[in-house]
């Protein structure tokens, strides 16, 4: 039965005519060959011992060994946070738990010093902090840019357009340099400055997504709310913003992925994120033969995390639609 | 039940020579009109004749350029007032006393039926959640939707949504209700249930301004029918006069066109 179905499917899709048949055979053969070669390398030829030995560097960088428990606690907290926003319960509660759990994760990781964060730990924490901080900022700028007040509107528009027209590295580097110049008496770690710079940059993108969501809310929604006598504050927070965020939720999750992938650029201010850790491992002459292993490993990790974020986004979308169908 | 005592004399809404422009286009021409307490006024006219613009002025969704409009004793701020930052307060004061029902329902899709109705009383009138929800439940019962309180608007039919929208307006205990083509977006078989709710409001003495193309309904409920064309009031009077012995040729032409269908 299944074979018959498969047979007719193949007939219809792969062997509909002569050219299709030839193409199908060629592609299937080529793919099969590549896969065989690849798997053979992965299973027999690759030297995974190196990855295993460097795992610590990959995952937490120079984080003190006797403090590793902090990383585990932070991981558990982050999983709680993610779970809270994925579960189809009250969104308000989900956001509250997210904020508390992420804040606690930062709190737990701080004592050894921000400069000790590295590897995947750094990449993930950077992503979490920057994405979380960008959202409220982005929302404020989006409202500012849609405001009726011309000077406020001009300021927000200017900020957004400038940030969107320059590279991330420039902003991160610039803030890294200038913050100590303005505040010479306090020392702020590179990572904190990097987070500030990245947030300042990313908030502009979030603002544009949110603004497109604000525009997507039908005019009748505001009119109905106004005719009920609601204040502008109530209209914005209860009626317009929730609907706007629903519309742009996929884009915002995509932005989290962008932040995660872009986080590698903080090496410019001397931080060692996940990708940088891999490069450092390869600098060691003993490991120079394992380029492929190291890169394949990093590929796999990025792919898994990226897919997880995308999957999470789908789930959020799904139960959002279920509730407002 | 919802009609509060009238503290402002018998005139609820008074337009005096109101003019309104969209750029160079004049949408309202010297509109003078007053509505007394408990009166049901139906506006008819071709599409684009300014009916929506007129009733949207009553709760300040549209501003006007000249003339005056007094609603329940409050002077509607003009465009100039609002430009200089004033008038916002008067506007909200007016809106508390005026409910509006739209052609497209405009329910809040991310909130349940109950939340749709209870939100404004809580946020605007400062009622407690319990009180607001109790009122909402009473109103839902009244429009025959008791069992739908926890549903989202998207799960209801158009007629049900419009009845929820009416309940939502009534929850603010308005003294005047505005209806802008409340049944135009509905399938024919759903029109009746909405009109029934409006009939009931009328028997309770609600002051209403209604834009509609349901001529039979207009004839039945209107105390006064107003025919508009090109932004101006052409003719007004009791339904029997407007529908059976219109004075103006334009009214006659319009009616002969719409009544044929
Ligand atoms: N926002 C607007 N900008 C420009 N013209 C408008 C706007 N709203 C309405 N109009 C014009 O004003 C006229 C009256 O519109 P409206 O009051 O909606 O008419 P009705 O409700 O009788 O169909 C129409 O010709 C319409 O094109
Ligand atoms: Mg209209």
Coordinates of C-alpha atoms and ligand atoms in Angstrom, one line a residue:
Chain A
X1 CA 0.0 0.0 0.0
X2 CA 2.6 2.5 1.1
X3 CA 4.9 1.3 -1.6
X4 CA 2.2 1.7 -4.2
X5 CA 1.6 5.3 -3.0
X6 CA 5.3 6.0 -3.0
X7 CA 5.5 4.5 -6.5
X8 CA 2.7 6.6 -7.9
X9 CA 4.1 9.7 -6.1
X10 CA 7.5 9.1 -7.7
X11 CA 5.8 8.6 -11.0
X12 CA 3.9 11.8 -10.8
X13 CA 6.7 14.0 -9.4
X14 CA 10.0 12.5 -10.3
X15 CA 9.4 10.7 -13.6
X16 CA 6.7 12.7 -15.3
X17 CA 8.6 13.0 -18.5
X18 CA 12.0 12.2 -19.9
X19 CA 13.9 15.3 -18.8
X20 CA 12.4 15.2 -15.3
X21 CA 13.5 11.5 -15.1
X22 CA 17.0 12.3 -16.1
X23 CA 17.2 15.3 -13.7
X24 CA 15.8 13.3 -10.9
X25 CA 18.2 10.4 -11.3
X26 CA 21.2 12.8 -11.6
X27 CA 20.2 14.7 -8.5
X28 CA 19.3 11.7 -6.4
X29 CA 22.6 10.1 -7.4
X30 CA 24.6 13.2 -6.6
X31 CA 23.0 13.7 -3.3
X32 CA 23.3 10.1 -2.3
X33 CA 27.0 10.2 -3.2
X34 CA 27.6 13.4 -1.3
X35 CA 25.8 12.1 1.7
X36 CA 27.8 8.9 1.7
X37 CA 31.1 10.7 1.5
X38 CA 30.0 13.1 4.3
X39 CA 28.7 10.4 6.6
X40 CA 31.8 8.3 6.1
X41 CA 33.9 11.3 7.0
X42 CA 31.8 12.1 10.1
X43 CA 31.8 8.5 11.4
X44 CA 35.3 7.2 10.5
X45 CA 37.7 10.0 9.5
X46 CA 36.8 13.0 11.6
X47 CA 38.7 13.5 14.8
X48 CA 35.9 14.5 17.3
X49 CA 38.2 14.2 20.3
X50 CA 39.4 17.8 19.7
X51 CA 35.9 19.2 19.9
X52 CA 35.3 17.2 23.0
X53 CA 38.4 18.5 24.6
X54 CA 37.5 22.1 23.7
X55 CA 33.9 21.8 24.6
X56 CA 34.4 24.0 27.7
X57 CA 35.9 26.8 25.7
X58 CA 33.2 26.5 23.1
X59 CA 30.4 26.6 25.7
X60 CA 31.5 29.1 28.4
X61 CA 34.9 30.5 27.2
X62 CA 37.1 31.6 30.1
X63 CA 34.3 31.2 32.7
X64 CA 36.0 30.1 36.0
X65 CA 35.9 26.3 36.3
X66 CA 34.8 26.3 39.9
X67 CA 31.9 28.5 38.9
X68 CA 30.5 26.3 36.2
X69 CA 27.4 25.6 38.3
X70 CA 26.4 29.2 37.6
X71 CA 26.2 28.4 33.9
X72 CA 24.0 25.4 34.6
X73 CA 21.7 27.5 36.9
X74 CA 21.5 30.1 34.2
X75 CA 20.7 27.5 31.6
X76 CA 17.8 26.2 33.7
X77 CA 16.5 29.7 34.2
X78 CA 16.7 30.4 30.5
X79 CA 14.8 27.2 29.7
X80 CA 12.1 28.3 32.2
X81 CA 11.9 31.7 30.5
X82 CA 11.5 30.2 27.1
X83 CA 9.0 27.7 28.3
X84 CA 7.0 30.4 30.0
X85 CA 6.5 32.4 26.7
X86 CA 5.9 29.2 24.7
X87 CA 3.2 27.8 26.8
X88 CA -0.3 28.8 25.7
X89 CA -1.3 30.4 28.9
X90 CA -1.7 34.0 30.0
X91 CA 0.7 36.2 28.0
X92 CA 1.2 38.6 30.8
X93 CA 2.3 35.9 33.1
X94 CA 4.6 34.5 30.4
X95 CA 6.3 37.9 29.9
X96 CA 6.6 38.4 33.7
X97 CA 8.3 35.0 34.1
X98 CA 10.6 35.7 31.1
X99 CA 11.8 39.0 32.7
X100 CA 12.3 37.5 36.1
X101 CA 14.0 34.4 34.9
X102 CA 16.3 36.2 32.5
X103 CA 17.1 38.8 35.1
X104 CA 17.9 36.0 37.5
X105 CA 20.2 34.3 34.9
X106 CA 22.2 37.5 34.5
X107 CA 22.3 38.0 38.3
X108 CA 23.7 34.5 38.7
X109 CA 26.3 34.9 36.1
X110 CA 27.6 38.3 37.1
X111 CA 29.8 37.5 40.2
X112 CA 32.8 36.0 38.3
X113 CA 32.9 39.2 36.3
X114 CA 31.3 40.0 33.0
X115 CA 34.7 39.8 31.3
X116 CA 34.8 36.1 32.0
X117 CA 31.8 35.3 29.9
X118 CA 32.6 33.6 26.7
X119 CA 31.6 31.1 24.1
X120 CA 28.0 30.0 23.6
X121 CA 27.2 31.4 27.0
X122 CA 28.2 34.8 25.8
X123 CA 26.4 34.6 22.5
X124 CA 23.2 33.4 24.2
X125 CA 23.2 35.9 27.0
X126 CA 24.0 38.7 24.6
X127 CA 21.0 37.7 22.5
X128 CA 18.7 37.4 25.4
X129 CA 19.7 40.8 26.9
X130 CA 19.8 42.7 23.7
X131 CA 16.5 41.3 22.4
X132 CA 14.7 41.8 25.6
X133 CA 16.0 45.4 26.0
X134 CA 15.4 46.2 22.3
X135 CA 11.7 45.5 22.5
X136 CA 10.5 48.2 24.9
X137 CA 12.9 50.7 23.4
X138 CA 11.8 49.8 19.9
X139 CA 8.1 50.1 20.9
X140 CA 8.8 53.6 22.3
X141 CA 10.6 54.7 19.2
X142 CA 7.8 53.3 17.0
X143 CA 5.2 55.2 18.9
X144 CA 7.5 58.3 18.7
X145 CA 7.8 58.0 15.0
X146 CA 4.0 57.7 14.6
X147 CA 3.4 60.6 17.0
X148 CA 1.6 63.7 16.2
X149 CA 4.2 65.8 17.9
X150 CA 6.6 67.0 15.1
X151 CA 9.8 67.3 17.1
X152 CA 9.3 64.0 18.8
X153 CA 8.6 62.4 15.4
X154 CA 11.7 64.0 13.8
X155 CA 13.9 62.8 16.6
X156 CA 12.7 59.2 16.5
X157 CA 12.7 59.1 12.7
X158 CA 16.3 60.4 12.7
X159 CA 17.5 57.9 15.2
X160 CA 15.9 55.0 13.4
X161 CA 17.1 56.0 10.0
X162 CA 20.7 56.7 11.1
X163 CA 20.9 53.3 13.0
X164 CA 19.5 51.5 10.0
X165 CA 21.9 53.0 7.6
X166 CA 25.2 52.2 9.4
X167 CA 26.8 48.8 10.2
X168 CA 26.4 47.1 13.5
X169 CA 30.1 47.0 14.1
X170 CA 30.4 50.8 13.8
X171 CA 27.7 51.4 16.5
X172 CA 29.1 48.8 18.8
X173 CA 32.6 50.0 18.4
X174 CA 31.7 53.6 18.8
X175 CA 29.7 53.1 22.0
X176 CA 32.5 50.9 23.3
X177 CA 34.9 53.8 22.8
X178 CA 32.8 56.7 23.9
X179 CA 31.1 55.5 27.0
X180 CA 34.3 55.6 29.0
X181 CA 35.1 59.0 27.6
X182 CA 31.8 60.4 29.0
X183 CA 32.0 58.5 32.2
X184 CA 35.7 58.2 33.1
X185 CA 35.0 57.7 36.8
X186 CA 33.0 54.5 36.4
X187 CA 34.4 51.5 34.7
X188 CA 31.9 49.6 32.6
X189 CA 32.9 46.2 31.3
X190 CA 33.4 45.7 27.5
X191 CA 30.5 43.3 27.5
X192 CA 28.1 45.8 29.1
X193 CA 29.2 48.4 26.6
X194 CA 28.7 45.9 23.8
X195 CA 25.2 45.1 25.0
X196 CA 24.4 48.8 25.1
X197 CA 25.7 49.4 21.6
X198 CA 24.0 46.4 20.2
X199 CA 20.7 47.3 21.9
X200 CA 20.9 50.9 20.6
X201 CA 21.5 49.5 17.1
X202 CA 18.9 46.8 17.2
X203 CA 16.1 48.9 18.8
X204 CA 15.9 50.8 15.5
X205 CA 15.1 47.7 13.6
X206 CA 12.6 46.6 16.2
X207 CA 11.0 50.0 16.0
X208 CA 10.5 49.6 12.3
X209 CA 8.9 46.2 12.7
X210 CA 6.6 47.5 15.4
X211 CA 5.7 50.6 13.4
X212 CA 4.7 48.4 10.5
X213 CA 2.5 46.5 13.0
X214 CA 1.0 49.7 14.3
X215 CA 0.1 50.7 10.7
X216 CA -1.5 47.3 10.1
X217 CA -4.1 47.9 12.9
X218 CA -7.3 49.0 11.1
X219 CA -8.3 52.6 11.7
X220 CA -11.7 51.4 13.0
X221 CA -10.0 50.0 16.1
X222 CA -8.8 53.3 17.3
X223 CA -12.1 55.0 16.3
X224 CA -14.1 52.5 18.3
X225 CA -11.8 52.9 21.3
X226 CA -12.0 56.7 21.1
X227 CA -15.7 56.6 20.8
X228 CA -15.8 54.7 24.1
X229 CA -14.0 57.6 25.6
X230 CA -10.6 55.8 26.2
X231 CA -7.5 57.9 26.7
X232 CA -4.7 57.8 24.2
X233 CA -2.7 55.8 26.7
X234 CA -5.4 53.1 27.1
X235 CA -5.9 53.0 23.4
X236 CA -2.2 52.5 22.7
X237 CA -1.5 49.9 25.4
X238 CA -4.7 47.9 25.4
X239 CA -6.0 48.1 21.9
X240 CA -3.3 49.1 19.3
X241 CA -0.1 47.7 20.7
X242 CA -1.3 44.1 21.4
X243 CA -2.7 43.8 17.9
X244 CA 0.4 45.3 16.3
X245 CA 2.7 42.9 18.2
X246 CA 0.6 40.0 17.1
X247 CA 1.0 41.0 13.5
X248 CA 4.8 41.4 13.7
X249 CA 5.5 38.6 16.1
X250 CA 7.1 36.4 13.4
X251 CA 9.3 39.3 12.3
X252 CA 10.3 40.0 15.9
X253 CA 11.3 36.4 16.5
X254 CA 13.3 36.6 13.2
X255 CA 15.0 39.6 14.7
X256 CA 16.0 37.5 17.7
X257 CA 17.7 35.1 15.3
X258 CA 19.4 38.1 13.6
X259 CA 20.7 39.2 16.9
X260 CA 22.0 35.8 17.7
X261 CA 23.8 35.5 14.4
X262 CA 25.0 39.0 14.6
X263 CA 26.3 38.5 18.1
X264 CA 29.6 37.1 16.6
X265 CA 30.5 40.7 15.6
X266 CA 31.2 41.6 19.2
X267 CA 34.7 40.1 18.7
X268 CA 35.5 43.6 17.5
X269 CA 35.6 44.9 21.1
X270 CA 37.6 41.9 22.3
X271 CA 34.8 39.6 23.4
X272 CA 35.1 35.9 22.7
X273 CA 31.7 34.6 21.5
X274 CA 31.0 31.1 20.2
X275 CA 32.4 31.6 16.7
X276 CA 35.5 33.4 18.0
X277 CA 36.1 30.5 20.4
X278 CA 36.1 28.1 17.5
X279 CA 38.7 30.3 15.7
X280 CA 40.8 30.5 18.8
X281 CA 40.8 26.7 19.0
X282 CA 42.0 26.5 15.4
X283 CA 44.8 28.9 16.1
X284 CA 46.4 26.3 18.4
X285 CA 48.8 24.4 16.0
X286 CA 47.7 21.1 17.6
X287 CA 44.2 21.7 16.3
X288 CA 45.0 23.1 12.9
X289 CA 44.2 19.7 11.3
X290 CA 40.6 19.8 12.6
X291 CA 39.3 22.8 10.7
X292 CA 36.5 20.8 9.3
X293 CA 35.5 19.3 12.6
X294 CA 35.4 22.6 14.3
X295 CA 33.4 24.3 11.6
X296 CA 31.0 21.4 11.2
X297 CA 30.4 21.5 14.9
X298 CA 29.7 25.3 14.9
X299 CA 27.4 24.8 11.9
X300 CA 25.5 22.2 13.7
X301 CA 25.2 24.3 16.9
X302 CA 24.1 27.4 15.0
X303 CA 21.6 25.4 12.9
X304 CA 20.1 23.7 16.0
X305 CA 19.6 26.9 17.9
X306 CA 18.3 28.8 14.8
X307 CA 15.8 26.0 14.1
X308 CA 14.8 26.0 17.7
X309 CA 14.0 29.7 17.6
X310 CA 12.1 29.3 14.4
X311 CA 10.2 26.4 15.8
X312 CA 9.4 28.3 18.9
X313 CA 8.1 31.2 16.8
X314 CA 5.8 28.8 14.9
X315 CA 4.3 27.5 18.1
X316 CA 3.7 31.0 19.5
X317 CA 2.0 31.9 16.2
X318 CA -0.1 28.8 16.3
X319 CA -1.6 29.4 19.7
X320 CA -2.0 33.0 19.1
X321 CA -4.1 32.2 16.1
X322 CA -6.0 29.6 18.1
X323 CA -7.1 32.3 20.6
X324 CA -8.2 34.9 18.1
X325 CA -9.4 33.0 15.2
Chain B
X1 CA -32.8 51.4 31.5
X2 CA -29.8 53.1 30.0
X3 CA -31.3 56.5 29.4
X4 CA -30.2 58.9 32.1
X5 CA -32.2 61.9 33.1
X6 CA -31.5 64.8 30.9
X7 CA -29.9 67.8 32.6
X8 CA -29.4 70.0 29.6
X9 CA -32.9 70.9 28.5
X10 CA -34.5 68.9 25.8
X11 CA -31.8 69.4 23.1
X12 CA -29.2 66.6 23.0
X13 CA -27.4 67.5 19.9
X14 CA -27.4 70.9 18.1
X15 CA -25.6 71.6 14.9
X16 CA -25.5 75.2 13.8
X17 CA -24.2 76.1 10.3
X18 CA -21.5 73.4 10.5
X19 CA -19.1 73.3 7.5
X20 CA -16.4 70.7 7.0
X21 CA -13.8 70.3 4.3
X22 CA -11.5 67.6 3.1
X23 CA -8.9 69.7 1.4
X24 CA -10.8 71.7 -1.2
X25 CA -13.8 69.3 -1.0
X26 CA -16.7 70.4 1.1
X27 CA -18.1 67.4 3.0
X28 CA -20.7 69.3 5.1
X29 CA -22.5 72.5 4.0
X30 CA -24.1 74.7 6.6
X31 CA -25.6 71.8 8.5
X32 CA -28.1 73.0 11.0
X33 CA -29.9 70.3 13.0
X34 CA -31.0 69.6 16.5
X35 CA -32.0 66.3 18.1
X36 CA -34.1 66.3 21.2
X37 CA -34.1 63.8 24.1
X38 CA -35.6 60.5 23.1
X39 CA -35.8 61.3 19.5
X40 CA -34.8 58.9 16.8
X41 CA -33.4 60.6 13.7
X42 CA -32.6 58.6 10.6
X43 CA -30.3 60.0 8.0
X44 CA -30.6 58.8 4.4
X45 CA -28.9 59.8 1.2
X46 CA -26.7 58.5 -1.5
X47 CA -23.2 57.2 -0.8
X48 CA -20.8 60.1 -0.4
X49 CA -23.4 62.6 0.6
X50 CA -21.8 63.2 4.0
X51 CA -24.0 61.1 6.4
X52 CA -21.1 59.4 8.1
X53 CA -19.2 62.7 8.3
X54 CA -22.2 64.3 10.0
X55 CA -22.8 61.7 12.7
X56 CA -19.0 61.2 13.3
X57 CA -18.9 64.9 14.2
X58 CA -21.2 64.2 17.1
X59 CA -18.6 62.3 19.0
X60 CA -15.6 64.1 17.7
X61 CA -14.3 61.5 15.3
X62 CA -14.4 64.2 12.7
X63 CA -13.6 67.8 13.3
X64 CA -15.2 70.7 11.5
X65 CA -14.0 74.1 10.2
X66 CA -16.8 76.5 11.0
X67 CA -20.2 76.7 12.8
X68 CA -20.9 75.2 16.2
X69 CA -21.9 71.9 17.6
X70 CA -23.2 71.4 21.1
X71 CA -23.6 67.9 22.5
X72 CA -25.4 67.6 25.9
X73 CA -24.4 71.1 26.8
X74 CA -20.7 70.7 25.8
X75 CA -19.4 72.7 23.0
X76 CA -17.5 70.5 20.5
X77 CA -14.0 71.9 20.0
X78 CA -13.3 73.1 16.5
X79 CA -10.1 72.3 14.5
X80 CA -8.5 75.5 15.8
X81 CA -9.2 74.6 19.4
X82 CA -7.6 71.2 19.0
X83 CA -4.6 72.6 17.1
X84 CA -3.8 74.7 20.1
X85 CA -3.9 71.7 22.4
X86 CA -7.2 72.5 24.0
X87 CA -10.5 70.8 23.7
X88 CA -9.2 67.2 24.3
X89 CA -10.9 67.2 27.7
X90 CA -14.3 68.4 26.4
X91 CA -14.0 65.8 23.7
X92 CA -13.6 63.0 26.1
X93 CA -16.4 64.4 28.2
X94 CA -18.7 64.3 25.2
X95 CA -17.6 60.8 24.2
X96 CA -18.6 59.5 27.6
X97 CA -22.2 60.4 26.9
X98 CA -22.3 59.3 23.2
X99 CA -22.1 55.7 22.0
X100 CA -21.3 54.7 18.5
X101 CA -21.9 51.6 16.4
X102 CA -19.9 51.1 13.2
X103 CA -20.6 49.4 10.0
X104 CA -17.6 47.2 10.4
X105 CA -18.4 46.4 14.1
X106 CA -14.8 47.3 15.1
X107 CA -14.8 44.8 18.0
X108 CA -11.3 44.3 19.5
X109 CA -10.3 41.0 18.0
X110 CA -7.7 40.2 20.7
X111 CA -10.2 40.4 23.5
X112 CA -13.1 38.2 24.5
X113 CA -16.6 39.4 24.1
X114 CA -16.7 40.0 27.9
X115 CA -13.4 42.0 27.8
X116 CA -14.7 44.0 24.8
X117 CA -17.6 45.1 26.8
X118 CA -16.0 45.5 30.3
X119 CA -12.8 47.3 29.2
X120 CA -14.1 50.9 28.8
X121 CA -16.3 51.0 31.9
X122 CA -13.2 49.9 33.9
X123 CA -10.6 52.1 32.2
X124 CA -12.8 55.2 31.5
X125 CA -15.4 55.1 34.3
X126 CA -13.1 53.5 36.9
X127 CA -15.5 50.7 37.7
X128 CA -14.3 47.6 39.4
X129 CA -13.8 44.4 37.4
X130 CA -16.7 42.7 39.1
X131 CA -19.1 45.5 38.5
X132 CA -18.1 45.9 34.9
X133 CA -18.4 42.2 34.2
X134 CA -21.8 42.1 35.9
X135 CA -23.0 44.9 33.7
X136 CA -21.5 43.3 30.7
X137 CA -23.3 40.0 31.5
X138 CA -26.6 41.9 31.8
X139 CA -26.1 43.6 28.5
X140 CA -25.2 40.3 26.8
X141 CA -28.3 38.8 28.1
X142 CA -30.3 41.7 26.7
X143 CA -28.8 41.3 23.2
X144 CA -29.3 37.5 23.5
X145 CA -25.6 36.5 23.6
X146 CA -25.3 35.3 27.2
X147 CA -23.5 32.1 26.2
X148 CA -20.9 33.8 24.1
X149 CA -19.2 35.9 26.8
X150 CA -15.9 34.0 26.7
X151 CA -15.6 33.7 22.9
X152 CA -13.5 35.9 20.7
X153 CA -15.3 38.2 18.2
X154 CA -13.8 36.2 15.3
X155 CA -15.8 33.2 16.3
X156 CA -19.2 35.0 16.1
X157 CA -21.4 35.7 13.1
X158 CA -21.6 39.3 11.8
X159 CA -25.0 39.8 13.4
X160 CA -23.7 38.5 16.7
X161 CA -20.7 40.8 16.5
X162 CA -22.8 43.8 15.8
X163 CA -25.0 43.0 18.8
X164 CA -21.8 42.7 21.0
X165 CA -20.7 46.1 19.6
X166 CA -24.1 47.6 20.6
X167 CA -23.7 46.1 24.1
X168 CA -20.2 47.5 24.3
X169 CA -21.5 51.0 23.6
X170 CA -24.4 50.6 26.1
X171 CA -22.0 49.6 28.8
X172 CA -20.8 53.2 28.9
X173 CA -24.4 54.2 29.7
X174 CA -24.6 56.7 26.8
X175 CA -27.4 59.3 26.5
X176 CA -27.1 59.3 22.7
X177 CA -26.4 56.4 20.4
X178 CA -25.0 56.9 16.9
X179 CA -25.4 54.1 14.3
X180 CA -23.4 54.3 11.0
X181 CA -24.9 51.8 8.7
X182 CA -25.0 49.1 11.4
X183 CA -26.5 46.4 9.1
X184 CA -24.7 47.2 5.8
X185 CA -21.9 44.6 6.3
X186 CA -24.4 41.9 7.3
X187 CA -25.8 39.0 5.3
X188 CA -29.5 39.7 4.8
X189 CA -30.7 37.0 7.1
X190 CA -28.7 38.6 10.0
X191 CA -30.0 42.1 9.6
X192 CA -33.2 41.4 11.6
X193 CA -31.5 40.5 14.9
X194 CA -29.6 43.8 14.9
X195 CA -32.6 45.9 14.0
X196 CA -34.6 44.2 16.8
X197 CA -32.0 45.4 19.4
X198 CA -32.3 48.9 18.0
X199 CA -36.1 48.8 18.1
X200 CA -35.9 47.8 21.7
X201 CA -33.5 50.7 22.4
X202 CA -36.1 53.0 20.9
X203 CA -38.9 51.8 23.1
X204 CA -36.6 52.4 26.1
X205 CA -36.4 56.0 25.0
X206 CA -32.8 56.2 23.8
X207 CA -31.9 59.2 21.7
X208 CA -30.5 57.9 18.4
X209 CA -29.0 59.1 15.2
X210 CA -29.1 56.3 12.6
X211 CA -27.6 56.2 9.1
X212 CA -29.2 53.3 7.3
X213 CA -30.3 52.0 3.9
X214 CA -33.0 49.9 5.4
X215 CA -35.9 52.1 4.3
X216 CA -38.7 50.0 5.9
X217 CA -36.9 50.1 9.2
X218 CA -36.4 53.9 8.8
X219 CA -40.1 54.4 8.2
X220 CA -40.9 52.3 11.2
X221 CA -38.6 53.7 13.9
X222 CA -37.8 57.3 12.8
X223 CA -39.4 60.2 14.5
X224 CA -37.7 62.3 11.8
X225 CA -36.0 61.4 8.6
X226 CA -33.3 63.6 7.1
X227 CA -32.3 63.4 3.5
X228 CA -28.8 64.6 2.7
X229 CA -27.2 65.3 -0.6
X230 CA -23.7 66.7 -1.4
X231 CA -23.0 67.5 2.3
X232 CA -26.2 69.4 2.8
X233 CA -29.5 68.6 4.5
X234 CA -32.0 68.8 1.6
X235 CA -35.2 67.8 3.4
X236 CA -36.3 66.7 6.8
X237 CA -39.6 65.6 8.3
X238 CA -41.6 62.7 9.7
X239 CA -41.2 59.5 7.8
X240 CA -44.7 59.7 6.3
X241 CA -43.9 63.0 4.8
X242 CA -40.4 62.2 3.5
X243 CA -41.3 58.8 2.1
X244 CA -44.8 59.5 0.7
X245 CA -44.9 63.2 -0.1
X246 CA -41.3 64.4 -0.5
X247 CA -41.1 68.1 -1.4
X248 CA -37.7 68.1 -3.1
X249 CA -37.2 66.6 -6.5
X250 CA -33.8 65.3 -5.4
X251 CA -35.4 63.4 -2.5
X252 CA -38.0 61.9 -4.8
X253 CA -35.3 60.8 -7.3
X254 CA -33.3 59.2 -4.6
X255 CA -36.2 57.4 -3.0
X256 CA -37.4 56.1 -6.4
X257 CA -34.0 54.6 -6.9
X258 CA -33.6 53.0 -3.6
X259 CA -37.1 51.8 -3.1
X260 CA -37.2 50.0 -6.4
X261 CA -34.7 47.4 -5.1
Ligands
LIG1 N1 -10.8 61.1 5.1 C1 -11.3 61.7 4.0 N2 -10.6 62.3 3.1 C2 -11.1 62.9 2.0 N3 -12.4 62.8 1.6 C3 -13.2 62.1 2.4 C4 -12.7 61.5 3.6 N4 -13.8 61.0 4.3 C5 -14.8 61.2 3.5 N5 -14.5 61.9 2.4 C6 -15.4 62.3 1.3 O1 -16.5 63.0 1.9 C7 -17.7 62.7 1.3 C8 -18.7 62.3 2.3 O2 -18.3 61.1 2.9 P1 -19.2 60.3 3.9 O3 -19.6 61.2 5.0 O4 -18.4 59.0 4.3 O5 -20.4 59.9 3.0 P2 -21.6 58.8 3.3 O6 -21.4 58.3 4.7 O7 -22.9 59.6 3.1 O8 -21.4 57.8 2.3 C9 -17.4 61.6 0.3 O9 -17.4 62.2 -1.0 C10 -16.0 61.1 0.6 O10 -15.3 60.8 -0.5
LIG2 MG1 -20.9 56.3 5.2

